[in-house]
Short mmCIF file of C-alpha atoms in Angstrom, two decimals:
data_model
loop_
_atom_site.label_atom_id
_atom_site.label_comp_id
_atom_site.label_asym_id
_atom_site.label_seq_id
_atom_site.Cartn_x
_atom_site.Cartn_y
_atom_site.Cartn_z
CA MET A 1 -56.78 -2.23 -52.82
CA ARG A 2 -58.92 -1.35 -56.41
CA PHE A 3 -62.04 1.03 -55.74
CA SER A 4 -64.37 1.19 -58.95
CA ALA A 5 -65.39 5.38 -59.77
CA LEU A 6 -68.92 6.26 -58.79
CA ILE A 7 -70.64 8.50 -61.40
CA LEU A 8 -73.77 10.67 -60.26
CA PHE A 9 -75.33 13.26 -60.77
CA PHE A 10 -75.40 16.47 -58.37
CA VAL A 11 -76.96 20.02 -58.18
CA VAL A 12 -75.37 21.78 -61.01
CA GLY A 13 -74.57 25.82 -60.45
CA GLN A 14 -75.75 25.65 -56.91
CA PRO A 15 -73.84 27.03 -53.58
CA LEU A 16 -72.22 24.29 -51.52
CA GLY A 17 -74.77 24.07 -48.77
CA ALA A 18 -74.92 25.20 -45.01
CA GLN A 19 -71.27 24.79 -44.19
CA SER A 20 -70.04 28.01 -45.02
CA VAL A 21 -70.54 31.00 -47.75
CA VAL A 22 -67.76 32.52 -49.74
CA THR A 23 -68.27 35.96 -50.76
CA TRP A 24 -66.19 36.97 -53.87
CA SER A 25 -65.05 40.07 -54.73
CA GLN A 26 -65.21 41.84 -58.13
CA THR A 27 -62.34 40.12 -60.95
CA GLU A 28 -59.52 41.97 -61.39
CA GLN A 29 -56.88 42.06 -64.08
CA VAL A 30 -53.19 41.39 -62.85
CA ALA A 31 -51.62 43.10 -65.93
CA THR A 32 -52.38 43.89 -69.67
CA SER A 33 -52.55 41.52 -72.60
CA GLN A 34 -49.04 42.17 -73.90
CA PHE A 35 -47.48 40.46 -70.50
CA ASP A 36 -49.60 37.23 -71.83
CA ASN A 37 -51.14 34.65 -69.54
CA MET A 38 -49.79 31.13 -69.82
CA HIS A 39 -50.50 28.45 -66.86
CA PRO A 40 -50.44 31.48 -63.91
CA ARG A 41 -49.59 30.05 -60.75
CA ILE A 42 -50.36 31.91 -56.89
CA VAL A 43 -49.15 31.58 -53.75
CA THR A 44 -49.12 33.76 -50.30
CA ASP A 45 -46.32 35.36 -48.50
CA GLY A 46 -45.85 35.50 -44.96
CA SER A 47 -48.50 38.20 -44.43
CA GLY A 48 -50.78 36.49 -46.13
CA ASP A 49 -50.92 38.38 -49.49
CA PRO A 50 -51.25 36.88 -53.39
CA MET A 51 -47.80 36.30 -55.43
CA ILE A 52 -48.68 35.39 -59.27
CA ILE A 53 -46.59 33.87 -61.72
CA TRP A 54 -47.16 33.06 -65.34
CA GLY A 55 -45.66 32.40 -68.42
CA SER A 56 -45.31 33.97 -71.75
CA SER A 57 -44.97 31.70 -74.85
CA SER A 58 -44.34 34.51 -77.11
CA SER A 59 -41.51 36.32 -75.49
CA LYS A 60 -40.36 33.21 -73.53
CA GLU A 61 -40.40 35.05 -70.40
CA VAL A 62 -41.74 33.91 -66.74
CA LEU A 63 -43.74 37.13 -65.20
CA PHE A 64 -44.04 37.90 -61.55
CA SER A 65 -46.27 40.15 -59.82
CA ARG A 66 -47.75 40.56 -55.99
CA TRP A 67 -50.14 42.48 -54.24
CA THR A 68 -49.41 45.80 -52.80
CA GLY A 69 -52.46 46.03 -50.29
CA THR A 70 -54.57 48.57 -53.59
CA GLY A 71 -53.50 46.26 -56.92
CA PHE A 72 -50.81 44.24 -58.07
CA THR A 73 -47.56 45.14 -59.12
CA PRO A 74 -46.09 45.51 -62.56
CA PRO A 75 -44.78 42.06 -63.75
CA VAL A 76 -41.21 41.31 -63.62
CA ARG A 77 -39.43 39.16 -65.70
CA LEU A 78 -37.70 36.49 -63.64
CA ASN A 79 -35.44 34.99 -66.34
CA PRO A 80 -32.40 36.43 -68.29
CA GLU A 81 -33.08 36.88 -71.82
CA ILE A 82 -30.16 34.43 -72.30
CA ILE A 83 -32.41 31.63 -70.30
CA PRO A 84 -35.73 31.82 -72.68
CA ILE A 85 -38.62 29.58 -71.10
CA PHE A 86 -41.43 27.25 -72.04
CA ALA A 87 -44.62 28.04 -71.18
CA ALA A 88 -48.36 27.07 -72.25
CA SER A 89 -51.50 26.62 -70.97
CA TRP A 90 -51.32 23.27 -69.35
CA ALA A 91 -47.25 23.50 -68.51
CA GLY A 92 -45.34 26.06 -67.51
CA PRO A 93 -42.79 27.63 -64.33
CA ASP A 94 -43.88 26.87 -61.08
CA ILE A 95 -43.95 28.70 -57.67
CA ALA A 96 -43.61 27.31 -54.02
CA ALA A 97 -43.84 29.76 -50.74
CA HIS A 98 -42.27 29.65 -47.15
CA GLY A 99 -43.47 32.98 -45.82
CA ASP A 100 -41.64 35.70 -47.28
CA THR A 101 -39.21 32.87 -48.84
CA VAL A 102 -40.32 32.50 -52.65
CA TYR A 103 -38.74 30.20 -54.98
CA VAL A 104 -39.92 30.06 -58.79
CA VAL A 105 -38.27 27.26 -61.44
CA PHE A 106 -38.70 27.31 -64.94
CA LYS A 107 -37.43 24.85 -68.07
CA GLU A 108 -35.29 26.47 -70.30
CA THR A 109 -35.85 26.32 -74.57
CA PRO A 110 -35.36 24.75 -76.61
CA GLU A 111 -36.07 21.29 -74.38
CA ASP A 112 -33.41 18.87 -75.98
CA ALA A 113 -30.30 21.02 -74.91
CA SER A 114 -31.60 22.52 -72.04
CA GLY A 115 -31.93 22.81 -68.07
CA ILE A 116 -33.90 23.42 -65.37
CA TYR A 117 -33.73 26.87 -63.47
CA ILE A 118 -34.61 28.15 -59.78
CA VAL A 119 -34.67 31.73 -58.62
CA ARG A 120 -35.56 32.53 -55.00
CA SER A 121 -36.27 35.66 -52.83
CA PHE A 122 -36.17 35.80 -49.52
CA ASP A 123 -38.31 39.38 -49.15
CA GLY A 124 -41.47 38.59 -50.40
CA GLY A 125 -40.61 38.26 -54.27
CA ALA A 126 -39.81 42.50 -53.70
CA ASN A 127 -35.95 40.94 -55.14
CA PHE A 128 -35.05 38.10 -56.64
CA SER A 129 -31.77 36.23 -57.16
CA ASP A 130 -30.03 34.83 -60.44
CA PRO A 131 -30.68 31.62 -62.03
CA GLU A 132 -29.49 28.15 -60.59
CA ARG A 133 -29.11 25.43 -62.33
CA VAL A 134 -31.17 22.35 -60.56
CA ASP A 135 -30.69 19.49 -62.83
CA GLY A 136 -27.31 18.59 -63.32
CA ILE A 137 -27.96 15.10 -65.00
CA GLY A 138 -25.24 15.09 -67.91
CA ASP A 139 -26.63 12.23 -70.22
CA SER A 140 -30.50 12.87 -69.56
CA ARG A 141 -32.89 15.53 -70.48
CA SER A 142 -35.67 17.21 -68.06
CA ARG A 143 -38.87 18.87 -68.44
CA PHE A 144 -42.10 20.19 -66.11
CA PRO A 145 -40.27 21.47 -62.84
CA ALA A 146 -42.29 21.53 -60.08
CA VAL A 147 -41.90 23.13 -56.31
CA SER A 148 -42.44 22.76 -53.00
CA THR A 149 -40.59 23.46 -49.49
CA ASP A 150 -39.51 21.41 -47.16
CA ALA A 151 -40.37 22.31 -43.07
CA ASP A 152 -37.36 24.21 -42.58
CA GLY A 153 -38.29 26.59 -46.01
CA HIS A 154 -35.51 24.64 -48.47
CA PRO A 155 -36.82 23.71 -51.67
CA LEU A 156 -37.39 20.64 -52.91
CA VAL A 157 -37.84 20.53 -57.20
CA ALA A 158 -39.05 17.45 -59.06
CA PHE A 159 -38.99 17.48 -62.80
CA MET A 160 -39.58 14.51 -65.31
CA LYS A 161 -36.23 12.40 -66.46
CA PHE A 162 -35.31 11.12 -69.89
CA ASN A 163 -32.21 9.66 -71.39
CA GLN A 164 -31.05 11.15 -74.61
CA SER A 165 -33.64 9.38 -76.79
CA TRP A 166 -36.43 10.99 -75.23
CA GLY A 167 -37.19 7.41 -73.70
CA ASP A 168 -37.36 5.89 -69.85
CA ALA A 169 -39.58 8.80 -68.53
CA HIS A 170 -39.51 9.18 -65.01
CA TYR A 171 -40.23 11.63 -62.09
CA VAL A 172 -37.14 12.80 -59.79
CA LEU A 173 -36.85 15.19 -56.72
CA ALA A 174 -33.88 16.76 -56.10
CA LYS A 175 -33.45 18.10 -52.74
CA SER A 176 -31.62 21.67 -51.29
CA ALA A 177 -30.24 21.90 -47.82
CA ASP A 178 -28.78 25.64 -48.33
CA TYR A 179 -31.97 27.35 -49.89
CA GLY A 180 -31.60 26.81 -53.34
CA ILE A 181 -27.84 27.45 -54.26
CA THR A 182 -27.11 23.65 -54.69
CA PHE A 183 -28.72 20.37 -55.10
CA ASN A 184 -28.29 17.08 -53.92
CA ALA A 185 -28.66 14.02 -57.06
CA ASP A 186 -32.05 13.40 -57.38
CA VAL A 187 -33.87 10.38 -56.32
CA ILE A 188 -36.53 8.60 -58.20
CA GLY A 189 -40.44 9.28 -57.06
CA SER A 190 -42.27 7.42 -59.78
CA ARG A 191 -42.44 3.93 -61.12
CA PHE A 192 -44.62 2.34 -58.51
CA SER A 193 -46.65 0.70 -61.46
CA GLY A 194 -43.74 -0.83 -63.07
CA GLY A 195 -44.55 1.41 -65.87
CA ASP A 196 -42.90 4.93 -67.29
CA VAL A 197 -44.72 8.01 -66.35
CA CYS A 198 -47.03 9.71 -68.93
CA ASP A 199 -44.17 11.86 -70.37
CA CYS A 200 -46.80 14.85 -71.72
CA CYS A 201 -48.04 15.39 -68.29
CA PRO A 202 -47.04 17.58 -65.64
CA ALA A 203 -46.76 17.22 -61.83
CA THR A 204 -47.36 18.54 -58.89
CA LEU A 205 -45.20 18.67 -55.56
CA ILE A 206 -46.67 19.08 -52.32
CA SER A 207 -45.41 18.95 -48.74
CA SER A 208 -46.41 18.96 -44.89
CA GLY A 209 -43.85 19.06 -42.54
CA ASN A 210 -41.62 15.71 -43.22
CA THR A 211 -44.14 14.69 -45.98
CA THR A 212 -43.90 14.97 -49.37
CA ALA A 213 -45.71 13.73 -52.19
CA LEU A 214 -45.13 13.91 -55.84
CA LEU A 215 -48.35 13.43 -58.01
CA TYR A 216 -48.20 12.55 -61.43
CA ARG A 217 -49.77 10.65 -64.41
CA ASP A 218 -48.55 7.18 -65.34
CA ASN A 219 -48.46 5.18 -68.23
CA LEU A 220 -48.50 1.66 -68.35
CA ASN A 221 -48.75 0.20 -71.75
CA ASN A 222 -51.32 3.18 -72.29
CA LEU A 223 -53.00 2.55 -68.99
CA ARG A 224 -53.22 6.51 -67.49
CA ASN A 225 -54.12 6.68 -64.19
CA SER A 226 -52.73 8.92 -61.73
CA TRP A 227 -49.98 8.36 -58.83
CA ALA A 228 -48.63 9.44 -55.71
CA GLY A 229 -45.01 8.52 -54.75
CA ILE A 230 -44.97 9.47 -50.62
CA SER A 231 -41.74 10.22 -48.62
CA PHE A 232 -41.80 10.79 -45.03
CA ASP A 233 -38.28 12.40 -44.47
CA GLY A 234 -38.56 15.48 -46.35
CA GLY A 235 -37.82 14.29 -49.94
CA GLY A 236 -34.18 12.58 -49.23
CA SER A 237 -36.35 9.48 -50.43
CA PHE A 238 -39.68 7.66 -51.29
CA ALA A 239 -41.08 4.88 -49.07
CA GLY A 240 -43.35 4.03 -51.85
CA GLY A 241 -46.39 4.78 -54.41
CA ILE A 242 -49.99 5.43 -53.88
CA GLU A 243 -52.13 4.54 -57.34
CA ILE A 244 -54.77 7.62 -56.23
CA ASP A 245 -56.84 7.13 -59.47
CA ASP A 246 -58.28 3.22 -60.54
CA THR A 247 -60.53 4.79 -62.92
CA ASP A 248 -58.26 2.89 -65.72
CA TRP A 249 -58.26 5.31 -68.71
CA THR A 250 -56.44 3.73 -71.65
CA ILE A 251 -55.40 5.55 -74.44
CA ASN A 252 -52.55 5.76 -77.08
CA ALA A 253 -52.31 9.81 -76.95
CA CYS A 254 -51.17 12.56 -74.83
CA PRO A 255 -53.76 13.79 -72.05
CA SER A 256 -51.26 16.98 -71.24
CA SER A 257 -53.06 16.91 -67.81
CA GLY A 258 -51.73 16.00 -64.29
CA PRO A 259 -52.99 15.70 -60.66
CA ASP A 260 -52.82 18.17 -57.64
CA GLY A 261 -53.53 17.41 -53.89
CA VAL A 262 -52.96 18.46 -50.63
CA ILE A 263 -52.32 16.83 -47.28
CA TYR A 264 -54.34 16.79 -44.05
CA GLY A 265 -53.40 14.52 -41.04
CA ASP A 266 -53.09 11.09 -42.40
CA SER A 267 -54.64 11.45 -45.46
CA LEU A 268 -53.97 13.19 -48.93
CA TYR A 269 -56.86 14.45 -51.09
CA ALA A 270 -55.85 14.61 -54.64
CA VAL A 271 -57.99 16.18 -57.90
CA PHE A 272 -57.14 14.66 -61.56
CA MET A 273 -58.79 14.38 -64.91
CA SER A 274 -59.81 10.80 -66.38
CA ALA A 275 -61.70 10.23 -69.36
CA ALA A 276 -62.39 6.41 -68.74
CA SER A 277 -66.45 7.11 -68.42
CA GLY A 278 -65.94 8.60 -72.26
CA LYS A 279 -65.77 11.96 -71.49
CA PRO A 280 -63.27 13.87 -69.68
CA LEU A 281 -64.10 14.59 -66.09
CA VAL A 282 -62.60 15.72 -62.77
CA TYR A 283 -62.54 13.13 -59.65
CA ARG A 284 -61.25 13.37 -56.12
CA SER A 285 -59.83 10.68 -53.88
CA ARG A 286 -58.61 10.48 -50.76
CA SER A 287 -55.50 8.22 -49.51
CA THR A 288 -54.58 7.10 -46.00
CA LEU A 289 -50.86 8.11 -46.17
CA SER A 290 -49.66 5.44 -43.31
CA ASN A 291 -50.60 2.63 -45.41
CA LEU A 292 -50.20 3.99 -48.71
CA GLU A 293 -53.97 2.72 -49.62
CA MET A 294 -56.45 4.65 -51.80
CA GLN A 295 -59.72 4.85 -49.78
CA SER A 296 -62.48 6.37 -52.02
CA ILE A 297 -62.62 7.90 -55.04
CA GLU A 298 -65.65 10.03 -56.72
CA PRO A 299 -66.13 12.53 -59.88
CA VAL A 300 -66.36 15.94 -58.26
CA THR A 301 -69.98 16.37 -60.14
CA GLY A 302 -71.17 13.57 -62.52
CA ASN A 303 -71.68 13.65 -66.28
CA PHE A 304 -74.76 15.91 -66.79
CA THR A 305 -76.15 17.06 -69.51
CA GLY A 306 -74.91 19.79 -71.46
CA LEU A 307 -71.05 19.03 -69.96
CA ASN A 308 -69.00 18.32 -72.83
CA GLN A 309 -65.78 18.31 -70.25
CA GLN A 310 -63.79 18.83 -67.53
CA ASN A 311 -59.96 19.30 -67.12
CA PHE A 312 -56.89 21.21 -65.11
CA PRO A 313 -58.10 20.57 -61.87
CA ARG A 314 -56.05 22.36 -58.73
CA ILE A 315 -57.12 21.94 -54.53
CA ALA A 316 -55.76 24.32 -51.90
CA SER A 317 -56.57 23.60 -48.01
CA SER A 318 -56.11 25.39 -44.89
CA GLY A 319 -56.21 23.46 -41.93
CA LYS A 320 -59.76 22.00 -42.71
CA ALA A 321 -60.77 24.31 -45.45
CA VAL A 322 -60.17 23.22 -48.49
CA ALA A 323 -61.45 24.23 -52.17
CA ALA A 324 -61.17 22.56 -55.49
CA VAL A 325 -61.41 24.83 -59.31
CA TRP A 326 -61.12 23.34 -62.52
CA THR A 327 -62.07 23.96 -65.82
CA GLN A 328 -65.40 23.22 -67.62
CA ASN A 329 -66.99 23.01 -71.14
CA MET A 330 -71.19 23.60 -70.25
CA ASN A 331 -73.13 24.21 -73.18
CA GLY A 332 -70.11 25.78 -75.44
CA SER A 333 -69.22 28.20 -72.65
CA SER A 334 -65.29 27.58 -71.30
CA GLN A 335 -65.91 27.99 -67.66
CA LEU A 336 -64.65 28.20 -64.04
CA ALA A 337 -66.19 25.84 -61.73
CA VAL A 338 -64.92 25.92 -57.45
CA GLN A 339 -66.21 23.50 -54.72
CA PHE A 340 -65.54 24.46 -51.32
CA THR A 341 -65.87 22.90 -47.92
CA ASP A 342 -65.12 24.41 -44.28
CA ASN A 343 -63.91 20.94 -43.23
CA ILE A 344 -62.90 18.45 -45.13
CA SER A 345 -63.24 15.79 -42.59
CA ASN A 346 -67.05 15.82 -43.83
CA GLY A 347 -66.24 15.74 -48.10
CA PHE A 348 -67.64 18.42 -49.89
CA LEU A 349 -71.47 19.09 -50.28
CA PRO A 350 -73.34 18.33 -53.55
CA GLY A 351 -73.20 20.99 -55.92
CA TYR A 352 -70.93 23.75 -57.68
CA GLU A 353 -70.29 27.44 -57.68
CA MET A 354 -69.79 28.73 -61.41
CA LEU A 355 -67.09 31.24 -60.67
CA VAL A 356 -66.65 32.57 -64.20
CA ALA A 357 -68.92 32.05 -66.93
CA SER A 358 -66.80 31.68 -69.99
CA ASN A 359 -63.40 32.17 -71.49
CA VAL A 360 -61.41 30.19 -69.13
CA MET A 361 -58.70 28.21 -70.51
CA ASN A 362 -56.69 27.17 -66.64
CA ALA A 363 -56.36 28.66 -62.99
CA ASP A 364 -55.10 27.91 -59.46
CA VAL A 365 -56.23 28.10 -56.41
CA VAL A 366 -54.99 29.11 -53.16
CA PHE A 367 -55.49 30.05 -49.17
CA SER A 368 -54.21 33.06 -47.46
CA SER A 369 -53.20 32.76 -43.30
CA ASN A 370 -55.95 35.16 -42.87
CA GLY A 371 -59.04 34.01 -43.65
CA LYS A 372 -59.18 34.45 -47.37
CA LEU A 373 -59.36 32.12 -50.64
CA TYR A 374 -57.34 33.40 -54.05
CA VAL A 375 -58.12 32.40 -57.53
CA VAL A 376 -56.32 33.06 -60.71
CA TRP A 377 -57.45 32.40 -64.58
CA GLU A 378 -56.40 32.51 -68.09
CA ASP A 379 -59.17 34.75 -69.16
CA MET A 380 -58.93 34.22 -73.30
CA ASN A 381 -60.82 36.81 -74.57
CA SER A 382 -58.86 39.58 -72.82
CA GLY A 383 -55.46 37.41 -73.27
CA THR A 384 -54.52 38.46 -69.71
CA VAL A 385 -54.39 36.92 -66.08
CA LYS A 386 -57.49 37.48 -63.98
CA TYR A 387 -58.08 37.09 -60.17
CA LYS A 388 -60.47 37.39 -57.52
CA CYS A 389 -60.71 37.40 -53.86
CA GLY A 390 -63.05 35.19 -51.55
CA THR A 391 -63.71 35.49 -47.53
CA TYR A 392 -65.52 32.85 -45.92
CA THR A 393 -67.35 32.47 -42.71
CA VAL A 394 -69.43 29.64 -40.84
CA SER A 395 -72.99 29.82 -41.55
CA GLY A 396 -75.03 30.53 -38.43
CA THR A 397 -77.53 27.53 -39.28
CA THR A 398 -77.97 24.73 -36.43
CA GLU A 399 -76.10 22.29 -38.94
CA GLN A 400 -72.80 21.88 -37.64
CA SER A 401 -70.09 22.64 -39.80
CA GLY A 402 -68.01 19.67 -38.40
CA ASN A 403 -65.48 21.72 -36.08
CA HIS A 404 -66.57 19.80 -33.09
CA GLU A 405 -67.39 16.52 -35.12
CA THR A 406 -69.74 14.12 -32.73
CA ALA A 407 -71.41 11.94 -35.36
CA ARG A 408 -69.29 9.51 -36.86
CA VAL A 409 -70.80 6.94 -39.57
CA TYR A 410 -69.20 3.52 -40.53
CA PRO A 411 -67.95 1.91 -42.10
CA ASN A 412 -68.05 4.26 -45.07
CA PRO A 413 -68.77 2.31 -47.87
CA SER A 414 -71.38 0.72 -45.83
CA LEU A 415 -71.63 -2.88 -45.14
CA PRO A 416 -74.59 -4.61 -47.13
CA SER A 417 -76.68 -5.05 -44.41
CA GLY A 418 -76.15 -1.21 -43.21
CA PHE A 419 -73.97 1.23 -41.03
CA TYR A 420 -73.62 2.48 -37.87
CA VAL A 421 -73.66 6.14 -36.40
CA GLN A 422 -71.51 6.61 -33.58
CA PHE A 423 -71.61 9.44 -31.20
CA GLU A 424 -68.89 11.27 -28.73
CA MET A 425 -71.85 11.37 -25.95
CA LEU A 426 -72.42 7.71 -25.22
CA GLU A 427 -75.63 7.91 -23.12
CA ASP A 428 -78.60 6.52 -24.57
CA ALA A 429 -80.63 9.14 -26.51
CA GLN A 430 -83.07 8.98 -29.57
CA VAL A 431 -82.44 9.83 -32.94
CA SER A 432 -83.58 10.61 -36.02
CA TYR A 433 -81.99 10.86 -39.39
CA ARG A 434 -82.78 11.27 -43.21
CA ILE A 435 -81.04 9.76 -46.10
CA SER A 436 -80.92 11.78 -49.15
CA ASP A 437 -79.38 11.51 -52.83
CA ALA A 438 -77.05 13.80 -54.25
CA GLN A 439 -79.86 15.92 -55.48
CA GLY A 440 -81.40 16.41 -52.16
CA ARG A 441 -84.92 13.83 -52.59
CA PRO A 442 -85.31 11.79 -49.34
CA VAL A 443 -84.56 8.22 -50.12
CA ALA A 444 -85.11 6.69 -46.77
CA SER A 445 -85.70 8.26 -43.22
CA GLY A 446 -86.11 6.79 -39.37
CA SER A 447 -85.21 6.86 -36.19
CA GLY A 448 -84.31 4.78 -32.93
CA GLN A 449 -82.89 4.49 -29.39
CA THR A 450 -78.93 4.62 -29.24
CA LYS A 451 -77.05 1.84 -27.21
CA ASP A 452 -74.09 2.91 -25.84
CA GLY A 453 -74.11 6.10 -28.03
CA ILE A 454 -73.90 3.79 -31.27
CA LEU A 455 -77.01 3.52 -33.52
CA LYS A 456 -77.75 0.96 -36.26
CA VAL A 457 -78.99 2.24 -39.91
CA ASP A 458 -80.57 -0.15 -42.05
CA ALA A 459 -80.51 0.90 -45.54
CA PHE A 460 -82.40 -1.69 -47.53
CA GLY A 461 -84.32 -0.59 -50.64
CA VAL A 462 -81.43 2.07 -51.16
CA SER A 463 -79.44 1.24 -54.49
CA ASN A 464 -75.91 1.56 -54.43
CA GLY A 465 -74.59 5.30 -54.86
CA ILE A 466 -73.10 8.23 -52.25
CA TYR A 467 -76.05 9.51 -50.11
CA PHE A 468 -76.38 12.19 -47.45
CA ILE A 469 -77.52 11.50 -43.92
CA ARG A 470 -78.92 14.44 -41.71
CA ILE A 471 -78.76 13.20 -38.28
CA HIS A 472 -80.72 15.17 -35.58
CA HIS A 473 -79.29 14.56 -32.16
CA HIS A 474 -78.98 16.79 -28.99
CA ASP A 475 -80.89 19.31 -30.42
CA LYS A 476 -78.09 19.17 -32.89
CA VAL A 477 -78.55 18.39 -36.83
CA GLU A 478 -75.07 17.05 -38.32
CA LEU A 479 -74.36 16.34 -41.86
CA ARG A 480 -72.73 13.07 -42.92
CA LYS A 481 -71.87 11.68 -46.45
CA ILE A 482 -72.34 7.95 -46.65
CA ILE A 483 -71.58 5.45 -49.69
CA ILE A 484 -74.11 2.80 -50.32
CA GLN A 485 -72.41 -0.29 -51.32
CA ARG A 486 -73.94 -3.92 -51.37
#
């Protein structure tokens, strides 16, 4: 099934609307510039406190720091000097945590004669083991490790694999059953398009229960859409793949940018960069895991005036709450943008928050277990890793956040004749609605009596695109997103 990307204009620089508000702390510096700041990644320990890694391209180190309650610990080097590591802004070491069990993976340099290693901690990063080799692959080469954990806390490590001539690029996954001491033979997690993978693009590995998704950029004769290999047995094998990006970006060059995603229920929500429109923009898509099909795709903001490019998106979730960050060049300034929703079932409201105004190269985001949101990024001006903590609460508006969703809009995208609104309360009632575009301008409105809890909405005269419908019923106001398609 193919979907067309929908380009639209969002309100720029505005908060995300009435669902929730994120209150951000002051910016903190994790460590001084002598420790560099390449490709920071963040997770949380069993108490919900942040743990951060990053790389140094000059000293070939992977560095680790954790929150003490009042600040970050001095950086600790995780790789021995005899194993120098690869790190750049666009790629580098990766980290995963399962409570206080922490895994960090990194690639030794030079790549042509080196391996991928893992270190582990069982006390929230207070102590780490010596490195263990992951990719015992003999006649092959490797790069770009990514790590996650299975339901029992064992590490899953994905990496790109080549032949000795740096050809036949594909992604594989190696699974451990003894907390990272040894690894099973790797299994292939890509090639679902029939092509290789983009050999300069990092991947992401995410897990929820026994479901694991390996997200990567493909390369089918220079068609570089993003894909996800899906495993339902904790990374032991892959059932199939989903094309999570059908923008059809064709380029005979190296994007050096990969996708990211989160799993919620039967849905995989992914973010990625594509320049199919003629400009690098960040998109998000939603796919159904049970039938391995993408259901929807849209740009996170649109191609507005002053925007030169967007890149390096990351996404995180905690239950229904989801946050996405990305970098963008706006009128010559390298910014960090964030979108947040407290209920992904309702989608994201239009707009974004500019979290950092300039000098940002790459970033990451994670939720804690105690209702907080953490963001880290490379600051190009100071040469350091910087950090913010956000807290969020559901707003006091009568507009429902979706925690008790009572109105369902279907089919979405709509039929040529319109769509339906169905309510959990099936008695007949008077309902009014207003449809607005992404800039909040009303394009249609109406009212009617439900029949068996269902209201038919005609959308004649409304152009194709993404809209928001405010539904007034039973003394409530609910907001839903609808794609008008004829």
